[in-house]
Each structure stands twice: as C-alpha cells, then as structure tokens.
Amino acid sequence: MRLSTHKNPVIDLPELRDKILVFRDRTQAGQVLAKMLQVFRQTDTLVMAIPSGGLPVAVVIAKKLDLPLDVAVVSKITLPWDTEAGYGAVAFDGTMGFNEDLLSHLRLTEKQIETGKDQTLQKVLRRVKNFRGDLPFPEISKKTVILVDDGLASGFTLLVAVEALRKAGARSLMVAVPTGSFKSVLKVSEQVEALYCANIRRGWHFAVAEAYENWFDVKEEEALKIYRAFLKNRAQ
C-alpha cells in the first residue's frame, strides 16, 4: 500500500503496521521485501546492501529477484562513551553527515569530534577494501538502485548513504527496509524515488530489533562470508 505523503511514495504492508516480532529473522524479512519488490525482477536494477546487518536481507532480495548485488559501506560516528549511539556517519566515498541537533546537546570537544571522524573514516575504508578488494565502484548512473538495510531507526546513517550514492551518479534510487520508524521513513523517502518498508511503526519508542523474533548483531566476517557466497554462486 502506498502512503501518499508527498510525490515520493512509501510502500508498506498495512497488516504489519505498528506490530512487533513480525519477522522470524533477516532471511524471512528479505523474503517479505522481495515480494513487495517483484516489479524489479530481472530488470536493469542493482541491489546494494549496507553491511553488516543489511547483507542477509539484501542477499535474499537479490536471489529472489535475480538481480546483481553490491555493497554501500557506511558507518555511524559513535560517542566516545557509547559505541551504540551515533552523532554522525561516514560513507564509502568519504561523505560525512552530522546530527547537528544532537551535537548541540553533547559536550564533545573539537578533538573528540575530529578523532571520531578519523576513526570512522578509517573503519569505512578498511571495510570497503574487505568487501570490494580492488574492484571499482559500479557504474550506477543508468541503473535503478535498491539500497537495503535491516531497519530504519533515526534514518541518519541511511541518509548519508543516499547522499553518497547520489554523488556516485544514482538517478533512480529506492530504499528497502523490513522495518522502520514512521517519522524516519517519511524523512528518508523525501530523498529517494520510493521507499519500501514492510513494517512501519509509530510512537515515541522504536527499536529495529523488536521487529525480529531472532535478532543478533551480524559480524563483519559473517557478512563477508554471505556476500562472497552469493558472488560465487552467481558467477557459476
């Protein structure tokens, strides 16, 4: 169903709205999204996953729709005292974005901010090397790109990824996530051609993990294994 909030549509599943524990795991979430994205099957479309959590979802979508898969590495800049909370993000090309509203309430020194930026950039560059090796970034200016993650909370990291993909030439850019906060879904949808989100939830509290019965952090090594297995099978 399309939520007609503005010219860029949001497509969700009304029967899943405001519900928790709607997916068994990321694999099943990918299966649900693949059904929503059937119009893109065997088209000139590229699926791009945000590692690490987005890869198990994106692999299923790419397999079901018979589409190629690539990665868009992006990582949040975390607080010195809390590695789960972020105040900015860095993308694969060095694009950076900051949550200025949050930064204004944090008592971070310039040195702490610069250190956070540098450390995150080095982490992103290392991940790009691990996932891409020496392969160049794909030509995306004439393709439809479906950007996939395992959930959309604040949406800030995903917005930085969208900005980087626009810089890389993306003209037709979709976002596909199994679950998302209503406000963040609408915010991100303004920057892309369409946003597909199976499970949209309203309310002051939102956690991506609450959409999944089986939730765990995906290690980078596991994401690499999943990605390489997909590439190997597709090459055969």
XYZ file of N, CA and C in Angstrom:
708
model
N 0.848 -1.202 0.000
C 0.000 0.000 0.000
C 0.874 1.239 0.000
N 0.490 2.238 -0.781
C 1.238 3.476 -0.855
C 0.699 4.493 0.140
N 1.633 5.088 0.910
C 1.275 6.195 1.794
C 1.550 7.485 1.031
N 0.531 8.165 0.595
C 0.701 9.343 -0.260
C 0.981 10.589 0.577
N 2.207 10.681 1.090
C 2.588 11.822 1.900
C 3.125 12.964 1.053
N 3.756 12.634 -0.056
C 4.301 13.615 -0.978
C 4.555 12.898 -2.287
N 5.269 13.501 -3.209
C 5.440 12.913 -4.542
C 6.233 11.607 -4.521
N 7.059 11.398 -3.513
C 7.853 10.182 -3.440
C 7.124 9.159 -2.575
N 6.711 8.040 -3.142
C 5.839 7.120 -2.408
C 6.546 6.304 -1.340
N 5.783 5.944 -0.317
C 6.179 4.977 0.697
C 5.241 3.784 0.548
N 5.818 2.615 0.332
C 5.024 1.404 0.142
C 5.223 0.507 1.346
N 4.143 0.173 2.044
C 4.244 -0.681 3.225
C 3.187 -1.771 3.163
N 3.146 -2.599 4.209
C 2.121 -3.631 4.338
C 1.207 -3.239 5.495
N 0.001 -2.785 5.206
C -0.904 -2.314 6.260
C -1.131 -3.324 7.375
N -1.129 -4.607 7.049
C -1.382 -5.628 8.067
C -0.247 -5.751 9.075
N 0.913 -5.153 8.766
C 2.054 -5.219 9.680
C 2.295 -3.916 10.442
N 1.487 -2.918 10.214
C 1.705 -1.621 10.850
C 1.602 -1.718 12.372
N 2.564 -1.071 13.032
C 2.578 -0.924 14.490
C 2.666 -2.257 15.237
N 3.114 -3.311 14.557
C 3.266 -4.605 15.204
C 4.743 -4.907 15.449
N 5.015 -5.720 16.453
C 6.379 -6.160 16.732
C 6.483 -7.669 16.492
N 7.729 -8.159 16.398
C 8.003 -9.581 16.186
C 7.279 -10.110 14.950
N 7.390 -9.381 13.855
C 6.687 -9.760 12.627
C 7.556 -10.612 11.698
N 8.877 -10.649 11.942
C 9.778 -11.463 11.128
C 10.472 -12.499 12.007
N 10.662 -13.663 11.451
C 11.409 -14.693 12.179
C 12.881 -14.263 12.305
N 13.441 -13.795 11.192
C 14.830 -13.362 11.155
C 15.044 -12.498 9.921
N 16.297 -12.124 9.637
C 16.577 -11.267 8.485
C 16.279 -11.971 7.164
N 16.453 -13.288 7.136
C 16.160 -14.029 5.907
C 14.687 -13.930 5.542
N 13.820 -14.152 6.512
C 12.395 -14.049 6.226
C 12.006 -12.610 5.886
N 12.641 -11.654 6.539
C 12.375 -10.245 6.231
C 12.725 -9.948 4.775
N 13.830 -10.524 4.300
C 14.202 -10.349 2.900
C 13.189 -10.962 1.957
N 12.620 -12.100 2.351
C 11.604 -12.742 1.528
C 10.355 -11.873 1.403
N 9.973 -11.245 2.513
C 8.802 -10.362 2.501
C 9.054 -9.162 1.587
N 10.234 -8.556 1.718
C 10.562 -7.411 0.872
C 10.642 -7.802 -0.601
N 11.185 -8.983 -0.881
C 11.301 -9.427 -2.277
C 9.933 -9.489 -2.950
N 8.921 -9.934 -2.217
C 7.564 -9.964 -2.772
C 7.058 -8.557 -3.068
N 7.414 -7.608 -2.201
C 6.997 -6.223 -2.412
C 7.710 -5.590 -3.606
N 8.880 -6.147 -3.954
C 9.732 -5.564 -4.997
C 9.684 -6.354 -6.297
N 8.660 -7.169 -6.493
C 8.583 -8.047 -7.653
C 8.667 -7.294 -8.986
N 8.246 -6.054 -9.010
C 8.265 -5.273 -10.253
C 9.685 -5.101 -10.782
N 10.684 -5.268 -9.905
C 12.076 -5.089 -10.323
C 12.753 -6.392 -10.750
N 12.038 -7.491 -10.726
C 12.635 -8.794 -11.046
C 13.201 -8.808 -12.462
N 14.456 -9.256 -12.573
C 15.149 -9.405 -13.854
C 15.124 -8.128 -14.689
N 15.272 -6.989 -14.015
C 15.377 -5.706 -14.706
C 16.814 -5.195 -14.573
N 17.073 -4.033 -15.136
C 18.407 -3.435 -15.038
C 18.517 -2.702 -13.700
N 18.469 -3.486 -12.639
C 18.450 -2.960 -11.278
C 19.601 -3.579 -10.473
N 20.201 -2.780 -9.628
C 21.289 -3.239 -8.763
C 20.851 -3.143 -7.309
N 20.954 -4.243 -6.573
C 20.691 -4.250 -5.135
C 21.989 -3.887 -4.420
N 21.932 -2.917 -3.508
C 23.106 -2.518 -2.744
C 22.794 -2.631 -1.258
N 23.604 -3.415 -0.562
C 23.388 -3.661 0.860
C 24.281 -2.778 1.701
N 23.762 -2.343 2.846
C 24.576 -1.673 3.849
C 25.072 -2.746 4.820
N 26.384 -3.035 4.811
C 26.912 -4.047 5.737
C 27.016 -3.469 7.143
N 26.858 -4.307 8.202
C 26.791 -5.741 8.006
C 25.331 -6.261 8.016
N 24.470 -5.645 8.833
C 23.123 -6.167 9.040
C 22.251 -6.198 7.808
N 22.529 -5.318 6.846
C 21.706 -5.279 5.646
C 21.985 -6.398 4.665
N 23.147 -7.045 4.781
C 23.514 -8.059 3.791
C 22.627 -9.309 3.817
N 22.312 -9.882 4.983
C 21.433 -11.062 4.968
C 20.062 -10.769 4.359
N 19.586 -9.542 4.488
C 18.308 -9.146 3.884
C 18.472 -8.979 2.381
N 19.523 -8.277 1.980
C 19.738 -7.952 0.571
C 20.040 -9.184 -0.274
N 20.765 -10.147 0.287
C 21.087 -11.367 -0.448
C 19.813 -12.097 -0.870
N 18.857 -12.178 0.035
C 17.587 -12.840 -0.277
C 16.860 -12.094 -1.384
N 16.821 -10.773 -1.294
C 16.153 -9.962 -2.322
C 16.808 -10.183 -3.679
N 18.137 -10.117 -3.719
C 18.853 -10.291 -4.982
C 18.620 -11.673 -5.580
N 18.607 -12.707 -4.745
C 18.364 -14.062 -5.230
C 16.946 -14.206 -5.776
N 15.968 -13.759 -4.994
C 14.568 -13.914 -5.387
C 14.235 -13.139 -6.667
N 14.875 -11.991 -6.848
C 14.562 -11.137 -7.998
C 15.554 -11.320 -9.144
N 16.520 -12.220 -8.951
C 17.541 -12.491 -9.965
C 18.250 -11.201 -10.383
N 18.803 -10.511 -9.371
C 19.478 -9.240 -9.583
C 20.898 -9.297 -9.029
N 21.800 -8.484 -9.571
C 23.158 -8.404 -9.011
C 23.147 -7.704 -7.657
N 24.185 -7.974 -6.883
C 24.288 -7.418 -5.533
C 25.644 -6.765 -5.334
N 25.644 -5.609 -4.689
C 26.876 -4.916 -4.337
C 26.685 -4.334 -2.941
N 27.688 -3.620 -2.453
C 27.619 -3.065 -1.101
C 27.832 -1.560 -1.114
N 27.178 -0.886 -0.185
C 27.376 0.541 0.065
C 27.785 0.669 1.530
N 29.086 0.731 1.765
C 29.600 0.761 3.131
C 29.345 2.129 3.758
N 28.768 2.127 4.933
C 28.542 3.356 5.697
C 28.560 2.987 7.169
N 29.110 3.861 7.991
C 29.203 3.565 9.423
C 28.944 4.828 10.225
N 28.269 4.664 11.344
C 27.989 5.816 12.189
C 29.214 6.218 12.999
N 29.312 7.493 13.294
C 30.352 8.029 14.174
C 29.785 7.950 15.584
N 30.382 7.128 16.408
C 29.796 6.857 17.719
C 30.367 7.754 18.817
N 29.643 7.790 19.904
C 30.079 8.573 21.060
C 31.265 7.897 21.740
N 32.175 8.670 22.314
C 33.342 8.080 22.983
C 32.962 7.131 24.111
N 31.817 7.372 24.751
C 31.407 6.562 25.902
C 30.279 5.576 25.576
N 29.832 5.535 24.313
C 28.739 4.634 23.939
C 28.871 4.269 22.457
N 29.378 3.085 22.175
C 29.619 2.682 20.794
C 28.338 2.291 20.054
N 27.201 2.321 20.728
C 25.931 2.036 20.078
C 25.233 3.311 19.609
N 25.585 4.431 20.217
C 24.925 5.701 19.887
C 25.809 6.525 18.966
N 25.213 7.100 17.925
C 25.987 7.868 16.964
C 25.496 9.291 16.815
N 26.408 10.182 16.437
C 26.040 11.578 16.183
C 26.372 11.993 14.752
N 26.804 11.028 13.939
C 27.125 11.298 12.547
C 27.377 9.997 11.823
N 27.738 10.106 10.553
C 28.016 8.909 9.765
C 28.989 9.242 8.652
N 29.712 8.206 8.207
C 30.672 8.330 7.111
C 30.353 7.252 6.081
N 30.324 7.632 4.790
C 30.033 6.685 3.721
C 31.300 6.280 2.978
N 31.153 5.349 2.066
C 32.251 4.707 1.342
C 33.143 5.679 0.572
N 32.611 6.823 0.187
C 33.396 7.789 -0.591
C 33.936 8.922 0.267
N 33.753 8.811 1.584
C 34.191 9.865 2.482
C 33.125 10.884 2.819
N 31.953 10.756 2.215
C 30.846 11.652 2.553
C 30.527 11.536 4.042
N 30.421 12.691 4.702
C 30.107 12.711 6.128
C 28.853 13.544 6.393
N 28.121 13.148 7.392
C 26.966 13.907 7.825
C 26.891 13.899 9.332
N 26.353 14.968 9.891
C 26.295 15.078 11.349
C 24.892 15.463 11.799
N 24.498 14.901 12.915
C 23.231 15.239 13.543
C 23.463 16.497 14.379
N 23.262 17.639 13.761
C 23.582 18.909 14.411
C 22.750 19.152 15.657
N 21.482 18.708 15.633
C 20.635 18.884 16.817
C 21.196 18.114 18.004
N 21.640 16.892 17.742
C 22.213 16.078 18.819
C 23.560 16.639 19.254
N 24.380 17.050 18.311
C 25.701 17.587 18.643
C 25.609 18.812 19.536
N 24.569 19.610 19.322
C 24.423 20.834 20.116
C 24.153 20.534 21.589
N 23.686 19.319 21.882
C 23.399 18.938 23.266
C 24.517 18.106 23.895
N 25.468 17.701 23.066
C 26.583 16.901 23.567
C 27.762 17.810 23.907
N 28.459 17.466 24.937
C 29.610 18.280 25.330
C 30.895 17.642 24.801
N 30.955 17.531 23.486
C 32.131 16.955 22.850
C 33.116 18.056 22.477
N 34.380 17.797 22.683
C 35.402 18.759 22.285
C 35.677 18.606 20.788
N 36.302 19.609 20.208
C 36.671 19.525 18.795
C 37.594 18.333 18.552
N 38.474 18.084 19.510
C 39.393 16.963 19.367
C 38.631 15.636 19.357
N 37.639 15.493 20.233
C 36.848 14.269 20.270
C 36.101 14.061 18.949
N 35.558 15.140 18.407
C 34.825 15.043 17.143
C 35.753 14.665 16.002
N 36.916 15.313 15.938
C 37.885 15.000 14.878
C 38.384 13.568 14.999
N 38.617 13.118 16.223
C 39.056 11.736 16.433
C 37.979 10.756 15.981
N 36.729 11.062 16.321
C 35.618 10.211 15.904
C 35.494 10.134 14.392
N 35.636 11.271 13.721
C 35.573 11.312 12.264
C 36.688 10.477 11.645
N 37.915 10.678 12.123
C 39.071 9.977 11.560
C 38.974 8.471 11.778
N 38.585 8.071 12.985
C 38.487 6.642 13.284
C 37.406 5.973 12.440
N 36.292 6.668 12.264
C 35.199 6.096 11.478
C 35.570 6.025 10.002
N 36.238 7.044 9.498
C 36.675 7.022 8.103
C 37.625 5.854 7.849
N 38.557 5.622 8.762
C 39.486 4.510 8.606
C 38.750 3.167 8.659
N 37.751 3.077 9.526
C 36.938 1.858 9.607
C 36.206 1.615 8.286
N 35.633 2.673 7.723
C 34.898 2.549 6.464
C 35.834 2.143 5.331
N 36.992 2.776 5.238
C 37.947 2.454 4.174
C 38.424 1.003 4.283
N 38.625 0.537 5.512
C 39.019 -0.860 5.713
C 37.917 -1.800 5.258
N 36.684 -1.456 5.606
C 35.555 -2.301 5.198
C 35.377 -2.303 3.683
N 35.548 -1.154 3.065
C 35.451 -1.080 1.603
C 36.476 -2.012 0.977
N 37.702 -1.984 1.500
C 38.761 -2.853 0.985
C 38.405 -4.320 1.194
N 37.854 -4.663 2.343
C 37.491 -6.048 2.631
C 36.395 -6.558 1.694
N 35.394 -5.719 1.460
C 34.259 -6.143 0.646
C 34.525 -6.025 -0.854
N 35.216 -4.980 -1.261
C 35.386 -4.725 -2.682
C 36.710 -5.218 -3.231
N 37.725 -5.325 -2.361
C 39.045 -5.658 -2.869
C 39.519 -4.555 -3.801
N 39.950 -4.945 -4.996
C 40.403 -3.967 -5.990
C 39.341 -3.651 -7.031
N 38.137 -4.179 -6.826
C 37.065 -3.918 -7.794
C 36.611 -2.463 -7.719
N 36.407 -1.821 -8.858
C 35.942 -0.430 -8.853
C 34.484 -0.343 -8.424
N 34.079 0.829 -7.998
C 32.677 1.035 -7.653
C 31.840 0.895 -8.919
N 30.676 0.255 -8.832
C 29.874 0.004 -10.044
C 29.339 1.295 -10.673
N 29.143 1.242 -11.975
C 28.506 2.344 -12.695
C 27.001 2.276 -12.430
N 26.474 3.299 -11.784
C 25.066 3.236 -11.370
C 24.205 4.334 -11.976
N 24.779 5.172 -12.817
C 24.030 6.324 -13.325
C 22.862 5.930 -14.218
N 22.948 4.764 -14.847
C 21.882 4.346 -15.763
C 21.068 3.182 -15.204
N 21.292 2.853 -13.952
C 20.578 1.747 -13.317
C 19.616 2.236 -12.249
N 18.645 1.409 -11.939
C 17.862 1.604 -10.725
C 18.622 0.927 -9.593
N 18.783 1.625 -8.481
C 19.490 1.090 -7.324
C 18.494 0.896 -6.178
N 18.519 -0.294 -5.584
C 17.717 -0.570 -4.387
C 18.677 -0.672 -3.215
N 18.644 0.295 -2.320
C 19.509 0.334 -1.148
C 18.816 -0.373 0.008
N 19.484 -1.369 0.591
C 18.849 -2.246 1.584
C 19.587 -2.208 2.914
N 18.815 -2.081 3.994
C 19.344 -2.263 5.342
C 18.340 -3.105 6.120
N 18.696 -3.507 7.346
C 17.798 -4.374 8.119
C 16.787 -3.602 8.954
N 16.855 -2.276 8.926
C 15.891 -1.466 9.653
C 16.249 -0.002 9.577
N 15.278 0.828 9.900
C 15.453 2.271 9.808
C 14.971 2.902 11.113
N 15.923 3.282 11.953
C 15.584 3.895 13.244
C 15.580 5.417 13.099
N 16.719 6.062 13.351
C 16.781 7.517 13.162
C 16.826 7.878 11.681
N 17.368 6.972 10.882
C 17.477 7.224 9.447
C 18.705 8.006 9.048
N 19.495 8.438 10.016
C 20.597 9.335 9.719
C 21.694 8.650 8.902
N 22.084 7.453 9.316
C 23.121 6.715 8.590
C 22.680 6.438 7.167
N 21.425 6.062 6.992
C 20.921 5.751 5.669
C 20.898 6.993 4.779
N 20.588 8.141 5.358
C 20.584 9.386 4.581
C 21.975 9.722 4.059
N 23.012 9.439 4.847
C 24.385 9.671 4.388
C 24.716 8.722 3.246
N 24.252 7.487 3.325
C 24.449 6.536 2.233
C 23.755 7.012 0.963
N 22.545 7.531 1.105
C 21.804 8.058 -0.043
C 22.562 9.218 -0.684
N 23.084 10.114 0.136
C 23.843 11.247 -0.382
C 25.065 10.772 -1.168
N 25.768 9.771 -0.637
C 26.955 9.256 -1.315
C 26.583 8.591 -2.646
N 25.484 7.862 -2.680
C 25.060 7.217 -3.920
C 24.619 8.245 -4.958
N 24.021 9.334 -4.521
C 23.679 10.419 -5.459
C 24.954 11.004 -6.060
N 25.967 11.199 -5.231
C 27.238 11.711 -5.724
C 27.874 10.755 -6.728
N 27.626 9.449 -6.522
C 28.184 8.432 -7.414
C 27.404 8.316 -8.719
N 26.315 9.068 -8.828
C 25.574 9.114 -10.078
C 24.204 8.497 -10.070
N 23.729 7.995 -8.920
C 22.412 7.353 -8.874
C 21.316 8.337 -9.259
N 20.524 7.943 -10.248
C 19.405 8.782 -10.685
C 18.063 8.225 -10.222
N 17.977 6.900 -10.154
C 16.755 6.240 -9.697
C 17.113 5.384 -8.491
N 16.776 5.880 -7.311
C 17.228 5.273 -6.061
C 16.044 4.927 -5.168
N 15.955 3.642 -4.845
C 14.925 3.139 -3.939
C 15.581 2.711 -2.629
N 14.836 2.764 -1.549
C 15.277 2.216 -0.274
C 14.316 1.096 0.099
N 14.869 -0.022 0.566
C 14.040 -1.147 1.015
C 14.523 -1.597 2.390
N 13.638 -1.523 3.374
C 13.957 -1.947 4.741
C 12.777 -2.744 5.293
N 13.040 -3.789 6.059
C 11.943 -4.570 6.633
C 11.092 -3.779 7.614
N 11.735 -2.944 8.433
C 11.027 -2.233 9.497
C 11.548 -0.812 9.614
N 10.692 0.110 10.049
C 11.138 1.488 10.168
C 10.230 2.330 11.038
N 10.829 3.351 11.632
C 10.078 4.348 12.390
C 9.310 5.234 11.414
N 8.057 5.502 11.720
C 7.194 6.272 10.822
C 7.830 7.613 10.438
N 8.300 8.358 11.413
C 8.890 9.669 11.125
C 10.131 9.551 10.257
N 10.973 8.580 10.554
C 12.210 8.415 9.790
C 11.927 7.923 8.378
N 10.948 7.053 8.235
C 10.560 6.569 6.911
C 10.145 7.739 6.026
N 9.319 8.625 6.567
C 8.875 9.776 5.781
C 10.044 10.703 5.447
N 10.942 10.888 6.405
C 12.098 11.765 6.191
C 13.005 11.233 5.082
N 13.319 9.947 5.148
C 14.206 9.350 4.148
C 13.525 9.299 2.782
N 12.231 9.045 2.765
C 11.516 8.918 1.490
C 11.566 10.205 0.672
N 11.765 11.325 1.323
C 11.846 12.602 0.610
C 13.111 12.709 -0.240
N 14.094 11.842 0.038
C 15.379 11.914 -0.658
C 15.552 10.826 -1.717
N 14.554 9.968 -1.886
C 14.659 8.874 -2.854
C 13.383 8.812 -3.700
N 13.426 7.979 -4.736
C 12.274 7.884 -5.629
C 11.127 7.091 -5.004
N 11.455 6.136 -4.159
C 10.430 5.364 -3.449
C 11.082 4.656 -2.274
N 10.290 4.388 -1.244
C 10.779 3.673 -0.076
C 9.821 2.534 0.245
N 10.373 1.325 0.326
C 9.605 0.128 0.641
C 9.933 -0.289 2.068
N 8.902 -0.351 2.919
C 9.087 -0.737 4.314
C 7.898 -1.586 4.739
N 8.141 -2.854 4.996
C 7.042 -3.772 5.303
C 6.343 -3.423 6.610
N 7.120 -3.092 7.631
C 6.611 -2.901 8.990
C 6.932 -1.490 9.477
N 5.954 -0.584 9.352
C 6.126 0.786 9.832
C 5.473 0.909 11.201
N 6.230 1.501 12.136
C 5.711 1.643 13.492
C 5.768 3.094 13.949
N 4.685 3.535 14.575
C 4.605 4.883 15.141
C 4.928 4.820 16.630
N 4.945 5.972 17.256
C 5.167 6.018 18.698
C 6.521 6.600 19.041
N 6.693 6.957 20.305
C 7.922 7.631 20.737
C 9.089 6.662 20.840
N 8.794 5.373 21.025
C 9.867 4.386 21.153
C 9.938 3.525 19.910
N 11.153 3.338 19.376
C 11.339 2.448 18.236
C 12.683 1.751 18.343
N 12.681 0.442 18.154
C 13.923 -0.340 18.104
C 13.801 -1.328 16.952
N 14.781 -1.333 16.075
C 14.780 -2.247 14.933
C 14.615 -3.687 15.406
N 15.321 -4.052 16.479
C 15.330 -5.441 16.964
C 13.939 -5.956 17.316
N 13.018 -5.064 17.675
C 11.692 -5.500 18.105
C 10.849 -6.061 16.961
N 11.310 -5.903 15.733
C 10.577 -6.478 14.602
C 10.929 -7.941 14.384
N 12.002 -8.408 15.036
C 12.534 -9.742 14.776
C 12.419 -10.665 15.989
N 11.994 -11.895 15.745
C 11.995 -12.898 16.809
C 13.420 -13.323 17.135
N 14.244 -13.427 16.104
C 15.632 -13.853 16.267
C 16.535 -12.706 15.823
N 16.998 -11.921 16.787
C 17.815 -10.745 16.475
C 19.213 -10.896 17.050
N 20.205 -10.556 16.271
C 21.598 -10.562 16.725
C 22.386 -9.638 15.807
N 23.477 -9.117 16.323
C 24.357 -8.298 15.501
C 25.100 -9.189 14.522
N 25.137 -8.782 13.270
C 25.852 -9.533 12.244
C 27.315 -9.088 12.246
N 28.209 -10.021 12.496
C 29.633 -9.716 12.493
C 30.103 -9.451 11.059
N 31.126 -8.616 10.940
C 31.653 -8.302 9.613
C 32.115 -9.566 8.887
N 32.733 -10.495 9.602
C 33.219 -11.733 8.985
C 32.062 -12.546 8.410
N 30.940 -12.590 9.141
C 29.767 -13.321 8.669
C 29.169 -12.650 7.441
N 29.105 -11.313 7.452
C 28.588 -10.576 6.298
C 29.450 -10.820 5.063
N 30.764 -10.829 5.246
C 31.680 -11.105 4.142
C 31.451 -12.506 3.579
N 31.253 -13.463 4.463
C 31.012 -14.839 4.047
C 29.741 -14.936 3.211
N 28.683 -14.286 3.667
C 27.405 -14.286 2.954
C 27.556 -13.641 1.576
N 28.251 -12.519 1.535
C 28.424 -11.768 0.280
C 29.248 -12.565 -0.732
N 30.361 -13.135 -0.267
C 31.229 -13.896 -1.177
C 30.544 -15.148 -1.696
N 29.743 -15.781 -0.857
C 29.000 -16.966 -1.297
C 28.007 -16.595 -2.389
N 27.355 -15.457 -2.239
C 26.412 -15.003 -3.275
C 27.136 -14.754 -4.588
N 28.263 -14.038 -4.537
C 29.013 -13.730 -5.747
C 29.509 -15.001 -6.427
N 29.955 -15.950 -5.633
C 30.451 -17.209 -6.192
C 29.341 -17.978 -6.892
N 28.180 -18.058 -6.253
C 27.050 -18.789 -6.845
C 26.535 -18.109 -8.102
N 26.546 -16.791 -8.109
C 26.039 -16.065 -9.276
C 27.002 -16.203 -10.461
N 28.282 -16.348 -10.178
C 29.281 -16.464 -11.239
C 29.245 -17.840 -11.907
N 28.672 -18.833 -11.219
C 28.667 -20.201 -11.754
C 27.631 -20.393 -12.857
